[in-house]
mmCIF file of C-alpha atoms in Angstrom:
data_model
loop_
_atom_site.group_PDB
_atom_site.id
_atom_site.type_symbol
_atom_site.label_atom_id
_atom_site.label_comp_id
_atom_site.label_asym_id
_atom_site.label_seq_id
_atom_site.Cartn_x
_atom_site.Cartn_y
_atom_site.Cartn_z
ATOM 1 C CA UNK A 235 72.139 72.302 -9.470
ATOM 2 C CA UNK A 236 69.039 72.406 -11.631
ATOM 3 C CA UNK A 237 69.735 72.084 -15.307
ATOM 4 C CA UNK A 238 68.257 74.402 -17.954
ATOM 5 C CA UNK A 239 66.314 71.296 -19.188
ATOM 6 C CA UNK A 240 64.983 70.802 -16.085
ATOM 7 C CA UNK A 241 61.267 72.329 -14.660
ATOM 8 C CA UNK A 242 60.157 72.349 -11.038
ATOM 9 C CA UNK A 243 56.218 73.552 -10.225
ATOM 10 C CA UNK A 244 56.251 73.537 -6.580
ATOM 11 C CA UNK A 245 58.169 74.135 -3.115
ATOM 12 C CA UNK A 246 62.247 73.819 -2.722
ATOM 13 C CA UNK A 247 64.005 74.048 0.872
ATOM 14 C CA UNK A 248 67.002 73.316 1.016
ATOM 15 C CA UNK A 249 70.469 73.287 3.211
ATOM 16 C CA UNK A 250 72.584 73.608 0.439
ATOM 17 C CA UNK A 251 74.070 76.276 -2.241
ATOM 18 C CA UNK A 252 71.419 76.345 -5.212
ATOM 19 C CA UNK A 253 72.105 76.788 -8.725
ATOM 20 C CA UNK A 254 69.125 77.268 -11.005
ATOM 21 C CA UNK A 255 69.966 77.034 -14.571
ATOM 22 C CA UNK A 256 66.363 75.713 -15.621
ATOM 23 C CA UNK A 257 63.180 76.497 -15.017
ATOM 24 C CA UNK A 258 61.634 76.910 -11.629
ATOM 25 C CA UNK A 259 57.330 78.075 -10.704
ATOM 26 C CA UNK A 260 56.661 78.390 -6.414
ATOM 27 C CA UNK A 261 59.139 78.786 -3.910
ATOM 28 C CA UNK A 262 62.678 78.604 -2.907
ATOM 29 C CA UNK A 263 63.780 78.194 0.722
ATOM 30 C CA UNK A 264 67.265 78.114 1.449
ATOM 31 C CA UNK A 265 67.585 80.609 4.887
ATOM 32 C CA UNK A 266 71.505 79.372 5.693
ATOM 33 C CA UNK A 267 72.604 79.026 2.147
ATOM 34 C CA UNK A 268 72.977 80.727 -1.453
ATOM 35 C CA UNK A 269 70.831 81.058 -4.076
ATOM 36 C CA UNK A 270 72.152 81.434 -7.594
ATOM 37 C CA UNK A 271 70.023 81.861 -10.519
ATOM 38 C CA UNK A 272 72.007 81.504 -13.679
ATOM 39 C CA UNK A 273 71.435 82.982 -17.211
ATOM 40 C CA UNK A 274 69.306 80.785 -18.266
ATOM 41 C CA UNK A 275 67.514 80.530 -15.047
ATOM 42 C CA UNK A 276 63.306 81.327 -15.425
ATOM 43 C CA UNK A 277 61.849 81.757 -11.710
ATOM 44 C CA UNK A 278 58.047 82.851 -11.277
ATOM 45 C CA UNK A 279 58.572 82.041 -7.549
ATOM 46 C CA UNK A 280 59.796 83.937 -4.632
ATOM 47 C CA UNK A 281 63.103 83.142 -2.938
ATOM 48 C CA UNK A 282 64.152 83.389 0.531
ATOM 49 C CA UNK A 283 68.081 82.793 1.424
ATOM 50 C CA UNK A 284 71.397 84.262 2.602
ATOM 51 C CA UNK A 285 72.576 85.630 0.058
ATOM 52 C CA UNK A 286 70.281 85.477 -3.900
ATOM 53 C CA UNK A 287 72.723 86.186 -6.774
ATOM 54 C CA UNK A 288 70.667 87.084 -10.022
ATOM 55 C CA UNK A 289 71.576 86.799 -13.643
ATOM 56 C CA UNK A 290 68.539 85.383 -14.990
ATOM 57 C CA UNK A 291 65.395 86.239 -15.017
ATOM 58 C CA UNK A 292 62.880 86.426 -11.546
ATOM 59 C CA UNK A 293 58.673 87.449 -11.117
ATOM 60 C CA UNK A 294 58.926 87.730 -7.716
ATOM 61 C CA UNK A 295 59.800 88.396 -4.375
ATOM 62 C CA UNK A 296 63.267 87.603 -3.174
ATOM 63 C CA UNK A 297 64.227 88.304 0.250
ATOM 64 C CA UNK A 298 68.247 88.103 1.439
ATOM 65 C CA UNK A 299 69.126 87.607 4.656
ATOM 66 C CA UNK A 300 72.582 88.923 3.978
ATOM 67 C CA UNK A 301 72.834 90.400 0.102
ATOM 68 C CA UNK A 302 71.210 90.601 -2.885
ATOM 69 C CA UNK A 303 73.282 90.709 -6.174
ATOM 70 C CA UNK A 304 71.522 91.495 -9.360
ATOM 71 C CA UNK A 305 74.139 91.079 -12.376
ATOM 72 C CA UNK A 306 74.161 93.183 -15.606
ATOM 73 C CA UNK A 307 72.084 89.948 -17.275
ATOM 74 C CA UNK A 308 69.720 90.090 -14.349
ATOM 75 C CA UNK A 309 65.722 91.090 -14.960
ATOM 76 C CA UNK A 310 63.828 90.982 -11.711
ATOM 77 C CA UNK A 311 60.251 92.048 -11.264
ATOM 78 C CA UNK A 312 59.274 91.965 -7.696
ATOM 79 C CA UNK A 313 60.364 93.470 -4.690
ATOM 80 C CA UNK A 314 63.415 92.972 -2.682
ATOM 81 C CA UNK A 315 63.892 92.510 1.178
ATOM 82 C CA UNK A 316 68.033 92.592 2.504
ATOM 83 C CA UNK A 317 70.263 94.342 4.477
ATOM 84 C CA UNK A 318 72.214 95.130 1.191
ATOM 85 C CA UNK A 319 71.386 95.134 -2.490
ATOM 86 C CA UNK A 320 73.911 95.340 -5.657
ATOM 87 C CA UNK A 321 72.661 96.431 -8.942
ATOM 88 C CA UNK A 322 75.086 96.057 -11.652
ATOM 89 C CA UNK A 323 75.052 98.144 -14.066
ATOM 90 C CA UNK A 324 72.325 96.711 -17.536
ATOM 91 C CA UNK A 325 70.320 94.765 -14.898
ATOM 92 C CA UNK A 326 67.355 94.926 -15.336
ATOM 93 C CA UNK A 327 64.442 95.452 -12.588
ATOM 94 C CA UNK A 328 61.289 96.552 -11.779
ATOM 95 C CA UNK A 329 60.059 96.793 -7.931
ATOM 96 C CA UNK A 330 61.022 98.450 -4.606
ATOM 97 C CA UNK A 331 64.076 97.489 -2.594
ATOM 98 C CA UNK A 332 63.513 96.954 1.061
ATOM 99 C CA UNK A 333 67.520 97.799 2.917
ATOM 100 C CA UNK A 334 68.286 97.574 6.721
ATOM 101 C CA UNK A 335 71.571 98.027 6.867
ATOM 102 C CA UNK A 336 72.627 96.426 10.268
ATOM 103 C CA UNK A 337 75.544 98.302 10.753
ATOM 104 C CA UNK A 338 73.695 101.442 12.249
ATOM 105 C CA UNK A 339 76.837 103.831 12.496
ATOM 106 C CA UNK A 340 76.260 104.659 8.920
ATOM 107 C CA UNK A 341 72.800 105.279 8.811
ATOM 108 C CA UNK A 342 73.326 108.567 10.063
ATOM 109 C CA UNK A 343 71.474 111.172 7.101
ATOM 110 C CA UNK A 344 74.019 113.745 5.107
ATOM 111 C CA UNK A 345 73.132 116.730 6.631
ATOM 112 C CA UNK A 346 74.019 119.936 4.231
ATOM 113 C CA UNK A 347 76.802 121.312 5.564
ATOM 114 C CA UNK A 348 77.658 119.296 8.749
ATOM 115 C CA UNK A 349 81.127 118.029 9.678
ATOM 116 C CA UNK A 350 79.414 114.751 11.097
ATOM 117 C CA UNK A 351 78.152 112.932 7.760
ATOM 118 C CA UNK A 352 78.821 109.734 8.128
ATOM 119 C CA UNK A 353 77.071 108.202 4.978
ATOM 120 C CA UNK A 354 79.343 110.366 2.659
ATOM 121 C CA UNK A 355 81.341 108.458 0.099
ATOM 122 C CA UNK A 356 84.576 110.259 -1.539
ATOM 123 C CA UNK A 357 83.301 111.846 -4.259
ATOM 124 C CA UNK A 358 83.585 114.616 -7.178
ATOM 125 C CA UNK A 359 82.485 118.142 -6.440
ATOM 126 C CA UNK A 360 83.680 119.617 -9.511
ATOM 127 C CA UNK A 361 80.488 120.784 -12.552
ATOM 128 C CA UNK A 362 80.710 118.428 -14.871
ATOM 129 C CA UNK A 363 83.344 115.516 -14.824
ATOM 130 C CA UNK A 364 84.453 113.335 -17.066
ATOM 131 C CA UNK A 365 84.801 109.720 -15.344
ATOM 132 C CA UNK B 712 56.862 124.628 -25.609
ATOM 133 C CA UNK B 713 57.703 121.379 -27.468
ATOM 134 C CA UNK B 714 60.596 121.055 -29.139
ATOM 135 C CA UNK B 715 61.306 117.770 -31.636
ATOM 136 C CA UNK B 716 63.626 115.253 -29.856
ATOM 137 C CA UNK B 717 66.205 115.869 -32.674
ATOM 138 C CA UNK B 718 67.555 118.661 -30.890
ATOM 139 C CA UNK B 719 68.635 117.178 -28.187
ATOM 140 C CA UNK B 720 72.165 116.602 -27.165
ATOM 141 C CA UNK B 721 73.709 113.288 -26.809
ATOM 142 C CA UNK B 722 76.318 112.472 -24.615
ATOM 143 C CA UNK B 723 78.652 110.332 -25.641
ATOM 144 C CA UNK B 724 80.134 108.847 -22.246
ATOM 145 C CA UNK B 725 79.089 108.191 -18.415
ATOM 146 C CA UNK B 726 79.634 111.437 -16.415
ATOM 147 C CA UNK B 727 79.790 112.530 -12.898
ATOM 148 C CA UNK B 728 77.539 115.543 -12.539
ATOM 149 C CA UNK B 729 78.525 117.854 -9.215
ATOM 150 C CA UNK B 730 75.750 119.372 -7.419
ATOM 151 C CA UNK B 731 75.807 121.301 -4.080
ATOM 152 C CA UNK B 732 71.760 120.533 -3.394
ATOM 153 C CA UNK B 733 71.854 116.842 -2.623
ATOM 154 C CA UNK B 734 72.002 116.794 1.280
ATOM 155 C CA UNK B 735 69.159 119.043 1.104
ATOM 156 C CA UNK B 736 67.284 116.251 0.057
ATOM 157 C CA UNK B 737 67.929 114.615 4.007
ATOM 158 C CA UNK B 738 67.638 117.706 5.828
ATOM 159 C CA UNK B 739 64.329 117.228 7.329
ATOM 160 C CA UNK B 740 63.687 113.189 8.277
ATOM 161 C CA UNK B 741 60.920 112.158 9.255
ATOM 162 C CA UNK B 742 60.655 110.305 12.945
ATOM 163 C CA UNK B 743 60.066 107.114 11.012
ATOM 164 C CA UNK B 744 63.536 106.392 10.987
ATOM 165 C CA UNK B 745 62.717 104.081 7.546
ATOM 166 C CA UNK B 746 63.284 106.106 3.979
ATOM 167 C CA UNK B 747 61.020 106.023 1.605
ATOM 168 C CA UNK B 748 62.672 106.882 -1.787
ATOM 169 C CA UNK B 749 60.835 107.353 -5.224
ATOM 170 C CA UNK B 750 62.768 107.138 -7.953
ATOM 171 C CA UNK B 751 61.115 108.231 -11.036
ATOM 172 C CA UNK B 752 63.884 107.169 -13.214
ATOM 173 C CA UNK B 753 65.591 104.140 -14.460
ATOM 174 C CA UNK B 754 66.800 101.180 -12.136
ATOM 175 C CA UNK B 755 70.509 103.078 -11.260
ATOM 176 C CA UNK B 756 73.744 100.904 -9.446
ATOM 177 C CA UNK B 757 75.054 104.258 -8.146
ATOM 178 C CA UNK B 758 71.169 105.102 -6.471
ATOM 179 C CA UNK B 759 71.178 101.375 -4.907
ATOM 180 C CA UNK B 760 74.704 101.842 -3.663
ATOM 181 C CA UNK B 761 73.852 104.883 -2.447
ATOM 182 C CA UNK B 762 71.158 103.914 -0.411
ATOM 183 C CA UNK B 763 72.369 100.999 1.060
ATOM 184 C CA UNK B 764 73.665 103.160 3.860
ATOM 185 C CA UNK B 765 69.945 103.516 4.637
ATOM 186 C CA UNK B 766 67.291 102.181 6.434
ATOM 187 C CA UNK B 767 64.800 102.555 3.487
ATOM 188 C CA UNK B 768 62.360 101.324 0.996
ATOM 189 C CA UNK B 769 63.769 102.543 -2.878
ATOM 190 C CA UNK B 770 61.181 102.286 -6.018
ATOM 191 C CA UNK B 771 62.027 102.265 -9.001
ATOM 192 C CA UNK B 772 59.347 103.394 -11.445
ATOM 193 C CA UNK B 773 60.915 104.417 -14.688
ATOM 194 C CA UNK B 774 58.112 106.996 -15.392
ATOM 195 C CA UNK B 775 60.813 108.623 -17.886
ATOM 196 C CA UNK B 776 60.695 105.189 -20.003
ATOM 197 C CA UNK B 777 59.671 105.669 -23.407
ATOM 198 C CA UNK B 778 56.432 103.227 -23.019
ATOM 199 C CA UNK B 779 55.581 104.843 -20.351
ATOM 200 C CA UNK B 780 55.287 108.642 -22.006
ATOM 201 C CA UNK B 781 54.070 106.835 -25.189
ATOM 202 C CA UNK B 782 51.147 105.263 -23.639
ATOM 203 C CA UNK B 783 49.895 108.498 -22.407
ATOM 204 C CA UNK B 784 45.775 108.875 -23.381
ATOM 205 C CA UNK B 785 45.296 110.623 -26.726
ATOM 206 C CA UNK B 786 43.523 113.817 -25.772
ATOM 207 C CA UNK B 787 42.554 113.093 -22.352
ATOM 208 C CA UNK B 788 40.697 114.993 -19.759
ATOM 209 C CA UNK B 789 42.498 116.121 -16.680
ATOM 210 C CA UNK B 790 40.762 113.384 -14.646
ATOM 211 C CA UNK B 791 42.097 110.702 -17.278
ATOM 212 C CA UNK B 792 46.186 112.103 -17.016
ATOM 213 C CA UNK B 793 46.130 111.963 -13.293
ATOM 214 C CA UNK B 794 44.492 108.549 -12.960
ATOM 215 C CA UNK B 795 46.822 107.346 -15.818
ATOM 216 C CA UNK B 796 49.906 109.161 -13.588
ATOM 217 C CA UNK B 797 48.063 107.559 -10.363
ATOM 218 C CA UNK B 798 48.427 103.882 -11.797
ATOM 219 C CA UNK B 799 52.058 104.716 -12.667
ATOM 220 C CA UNK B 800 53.174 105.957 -9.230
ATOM 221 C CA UNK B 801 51.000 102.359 -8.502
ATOM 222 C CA UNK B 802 51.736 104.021 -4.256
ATOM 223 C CA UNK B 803 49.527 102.278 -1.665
ATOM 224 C CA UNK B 804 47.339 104.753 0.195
ATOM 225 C CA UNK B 805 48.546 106.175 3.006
ATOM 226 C CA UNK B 806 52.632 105.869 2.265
ATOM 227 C CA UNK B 807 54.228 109.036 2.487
ATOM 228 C CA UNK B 808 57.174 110.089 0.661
ATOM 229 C CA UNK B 809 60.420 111.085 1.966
ATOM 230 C CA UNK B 810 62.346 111.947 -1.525
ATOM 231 C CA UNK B 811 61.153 111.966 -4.957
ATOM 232 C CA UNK B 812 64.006 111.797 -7.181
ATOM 233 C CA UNK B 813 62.165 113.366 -10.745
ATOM 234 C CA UNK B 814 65.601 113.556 -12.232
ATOM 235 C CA UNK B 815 64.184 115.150 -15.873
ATOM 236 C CA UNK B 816 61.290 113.533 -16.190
ATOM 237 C CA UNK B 817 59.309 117.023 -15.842
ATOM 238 C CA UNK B 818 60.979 118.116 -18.972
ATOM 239 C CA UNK B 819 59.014 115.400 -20.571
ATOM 240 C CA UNK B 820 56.170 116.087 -19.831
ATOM 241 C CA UNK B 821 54.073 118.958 -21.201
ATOM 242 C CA UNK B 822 52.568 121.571 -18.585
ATOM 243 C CA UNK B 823 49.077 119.370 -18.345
ATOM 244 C CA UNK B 824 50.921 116.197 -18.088
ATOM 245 C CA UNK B 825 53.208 117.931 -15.117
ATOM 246 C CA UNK B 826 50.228 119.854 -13.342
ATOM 247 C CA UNK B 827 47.693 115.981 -13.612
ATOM 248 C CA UNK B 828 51.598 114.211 -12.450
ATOM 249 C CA UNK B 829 51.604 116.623 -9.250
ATOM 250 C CA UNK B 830 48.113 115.979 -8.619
ATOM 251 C CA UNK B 831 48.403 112.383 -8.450
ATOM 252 C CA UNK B 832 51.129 112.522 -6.316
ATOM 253 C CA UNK B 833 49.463 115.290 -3.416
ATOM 254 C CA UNK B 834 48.385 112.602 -1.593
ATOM 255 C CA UNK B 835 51.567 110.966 -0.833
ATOM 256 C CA UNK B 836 53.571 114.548 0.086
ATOM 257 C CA UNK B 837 53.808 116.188 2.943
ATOM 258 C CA UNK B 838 56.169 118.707 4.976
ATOM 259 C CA UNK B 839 58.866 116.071 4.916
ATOM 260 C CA UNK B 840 59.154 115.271 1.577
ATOM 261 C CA UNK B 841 61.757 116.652 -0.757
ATOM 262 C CA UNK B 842 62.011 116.672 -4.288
ATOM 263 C CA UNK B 843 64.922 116.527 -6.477
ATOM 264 C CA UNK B 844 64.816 117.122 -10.625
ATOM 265 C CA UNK B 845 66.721 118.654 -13.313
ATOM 266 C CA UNK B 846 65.671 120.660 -15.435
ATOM 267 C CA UNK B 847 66.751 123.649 -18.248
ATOM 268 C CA UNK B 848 67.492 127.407 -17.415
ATOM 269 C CA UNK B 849 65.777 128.013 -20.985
ATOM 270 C CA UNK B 850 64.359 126.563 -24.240
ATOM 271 C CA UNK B 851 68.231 127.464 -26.190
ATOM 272 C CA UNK B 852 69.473 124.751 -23.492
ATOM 273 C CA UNK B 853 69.765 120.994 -24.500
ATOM 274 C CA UNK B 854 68.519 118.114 -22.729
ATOM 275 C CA UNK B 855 70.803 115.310 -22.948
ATOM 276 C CA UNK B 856 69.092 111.811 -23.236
ATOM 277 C CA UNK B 857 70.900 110.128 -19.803
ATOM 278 C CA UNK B 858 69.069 107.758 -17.081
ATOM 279 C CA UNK B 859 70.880 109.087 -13.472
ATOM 280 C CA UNK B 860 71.769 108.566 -10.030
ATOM 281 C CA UNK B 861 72.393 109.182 -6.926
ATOM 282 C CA UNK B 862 76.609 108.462 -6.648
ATOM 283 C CA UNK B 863 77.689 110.478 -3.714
ATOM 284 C CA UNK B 864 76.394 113.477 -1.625
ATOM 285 C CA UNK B 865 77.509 116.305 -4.004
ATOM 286 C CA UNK B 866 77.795 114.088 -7.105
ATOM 287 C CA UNK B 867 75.278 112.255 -9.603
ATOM 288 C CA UNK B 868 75.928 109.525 -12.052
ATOM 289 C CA UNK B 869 74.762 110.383 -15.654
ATOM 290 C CA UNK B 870 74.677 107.167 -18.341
ATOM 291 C CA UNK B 871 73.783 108.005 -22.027
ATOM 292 C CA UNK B 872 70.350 106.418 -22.433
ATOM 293 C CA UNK B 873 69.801 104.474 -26.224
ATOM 294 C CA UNK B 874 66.684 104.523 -28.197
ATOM 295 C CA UNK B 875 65.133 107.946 -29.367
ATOM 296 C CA UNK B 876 64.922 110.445 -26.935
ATOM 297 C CA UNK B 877 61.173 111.166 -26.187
ATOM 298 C CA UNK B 878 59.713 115.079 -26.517
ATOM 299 C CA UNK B 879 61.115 117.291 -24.694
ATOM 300 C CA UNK B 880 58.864 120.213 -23.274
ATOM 301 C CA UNK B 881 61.444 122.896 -21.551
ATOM 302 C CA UNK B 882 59.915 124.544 -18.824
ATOM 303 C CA UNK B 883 61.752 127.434 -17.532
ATOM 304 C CA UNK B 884 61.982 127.980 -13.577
ATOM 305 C CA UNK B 885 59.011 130.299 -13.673
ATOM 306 C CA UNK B 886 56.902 128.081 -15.753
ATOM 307 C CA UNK B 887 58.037 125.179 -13.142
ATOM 308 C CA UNK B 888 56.911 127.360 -10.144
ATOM 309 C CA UNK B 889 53.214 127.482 -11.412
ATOM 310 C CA UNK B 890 53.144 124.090 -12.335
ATOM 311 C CA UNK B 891 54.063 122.399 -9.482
ATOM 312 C CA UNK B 892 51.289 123.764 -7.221
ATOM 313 C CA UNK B 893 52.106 122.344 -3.843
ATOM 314 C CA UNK B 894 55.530 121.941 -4.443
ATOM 315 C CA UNK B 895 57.844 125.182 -3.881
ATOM 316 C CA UNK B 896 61.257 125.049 -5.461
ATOM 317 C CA UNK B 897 63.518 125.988 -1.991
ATOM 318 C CA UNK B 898 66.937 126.284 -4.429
ATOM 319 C CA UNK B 899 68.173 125.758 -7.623
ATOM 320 C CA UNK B 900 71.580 125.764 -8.959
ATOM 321 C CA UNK B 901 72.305 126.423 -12.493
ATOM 322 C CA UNK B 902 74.996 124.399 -13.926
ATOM 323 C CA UNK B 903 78.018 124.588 -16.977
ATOM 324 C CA UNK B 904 75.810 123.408 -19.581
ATOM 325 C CA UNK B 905 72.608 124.996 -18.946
ATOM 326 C CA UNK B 906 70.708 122.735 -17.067
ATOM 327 C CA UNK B 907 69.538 123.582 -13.771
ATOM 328 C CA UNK B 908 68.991 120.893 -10.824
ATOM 329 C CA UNK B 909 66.288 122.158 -7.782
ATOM 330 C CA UNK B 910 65.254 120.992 -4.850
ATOM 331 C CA UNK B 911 61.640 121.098 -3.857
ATOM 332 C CA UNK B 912 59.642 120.913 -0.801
ATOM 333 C CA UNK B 913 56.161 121.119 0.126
ATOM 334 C CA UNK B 914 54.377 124.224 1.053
ATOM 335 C CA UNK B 915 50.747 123.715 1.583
ATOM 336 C CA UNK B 916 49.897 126.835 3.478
ATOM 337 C CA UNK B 917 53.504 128.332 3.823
ATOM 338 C CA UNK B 918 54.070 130.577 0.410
ATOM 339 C CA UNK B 919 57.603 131.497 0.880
ATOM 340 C CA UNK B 920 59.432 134.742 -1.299
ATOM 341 C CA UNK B 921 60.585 133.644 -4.751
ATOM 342 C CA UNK B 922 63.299 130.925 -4.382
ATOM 343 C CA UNK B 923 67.384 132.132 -4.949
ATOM 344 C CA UNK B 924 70.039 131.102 -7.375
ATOM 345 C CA UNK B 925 72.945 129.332 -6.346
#
């Protein structure tokens, strides 16, 4: 855990789960373990781990080897590289979002029309729906 | 046409929008298995989710923002809106675009604005691209002030927006035609409350008859 009070300027790798409540310019390395930065987490770095949960604030790169989460409190500027990517609704962020999904037997395209569309989610065909 | 902002609706709850044209968005890929997705609209859960079934790269540029409309050039030149549309789509030459999501962002801009916009993107369209927006069948119709997204393949997420909702210019499907130059609206389908989504595609050098109604 690094407390809100409490400002690194340089490179962290680590083995461990990461909390980031404070305040955090360089790098983050943790390729086998999670990454959270809280809400009153401040990162001008880029982060590399399994999985990067956001609800502070990020300028940078973050790259997830298994899923980024950005939470409603989140504001991200940079670009994101994962297999999967949540945006909650009132995050914030400005960037592109890199996904590979690995499981390729949905990465078939919807096809208008076809009987074989295997990205199609249950959904709504009626005008204009109240939800 | 302009028309003051205070006309225009406001919705008062998230919706699900139905549309019939969204797999036409996928219908030709490119080799490149990889998507590349512009989103010209606001950061949306619903577009992530919905391309996490993808291989793809997703931007998200917010051209419909308010700063970005407001910090438009006073009286500029053609060359000045489509280097000040250039720095927005901020695309690195050479990257090609396989769907432009617009959403309603044309019907903020005024027909200059939307023939420098289309300018500055040519380079990055070509015969595989495909262009999604929303627009109005006429100036009666009201714009309601929403961000959206992609939810499902024949549904779209619409979220009231807050702040003021900036000018809306109407263009009208004929209007849109002439505007968009290189882009050729393949359908559109009008919908309950007047607005009309379309799907666009290239056609440098193919001039096709005038598009049909769904």
């Amino acid at each position: 855990m690094i407390g809100a009070s409490v400002k690194i300027d340089g490179q962290i790798t680590s083995e461990e789960n990461l909390v980031i409540e404070g305040s955090v310019k360089g790098s983050i390395t943790a390729k086998n373990s999670e990454v959270l930065v809280g809400k009153s987490g401040v990162l001008k770095a880029n982060i590399v781990a399994k999985i990067v949960r956001i609800e502070g604030t990020i300028n940078g790169d973050i790259t997830g080897g298994e899923n980024v989460i950005i939470t409603k409190t989140g504001n991200v500027q940079g670009n994101i590289q994962s297999p999967r990517v949540s945006l909650e609704d009132g995050a914030k962020f400005k960037g592109s979002i890199e996904m590979d999904p690995s499981d390729k037997s949905v990465t078939e395209l919807p096809v208008s029309g076809s009987s074989n569309v295997k990205a199609h989610r249950p959904g709504s065909a009626a005008d204009a729906q109240a939800s | 046409m302009k028309r003051s902002s205070a006309l225009a609706s406001e919705p008062s709850q998230n919706r699900t929008l139905g549309s019939n044209l969204i797999p036409q968005l996928f219908e030709r890929p490119r080799p490149d298995e990889r998507l590349i997705v512009l989103d010209m609209g606001h950061p949306s859960s619903s577009t992530v989710n919905f391309f996490n079934q993808f291989k793809c790269r997703l931007t998200f540029l917010d051209l419909q923002g308010s700063e970005f409309l407001a910090a438009q050039p006073e009286d500029p030149s053609h060359e000045e809106l489509v280097a000040y549309f250039q720095q927005g789509l901020n695309l690195q030459p050479g990257v090609m675009v396989d769907v432009c999501l617009f959403w309603d962002l044309l019907s903020y801009l005024d027909g200059a604005s939307v023939k420098a916009f289309i300018e500055a993107l040519d380079p990055h369209v070509d015969r595989y691209t495909r262009g999604y927006s929303l627009g109005l069948h006429n100036a009666r119709n009201q714009l309601p002030h929403c961000r959206y997204g992609l939810d499902t393949n024949t549904s779209l997420s619409q979220v009231p927006k807050s702040g003021t909702q900036p000018t809306v210019y109407p263009h009208n499907q004929r209007d849109l035609t002439k505007l968009l130059d290189y882009f050729e609206i393949d359908k559109s389908r009008l919908m309950s409350d007047g607005r009309i989504e379309y799907i666009m595609s290239e056609n440098r050098g193919l001039r096709r008859a005038t598009p049909s109604i769904w």
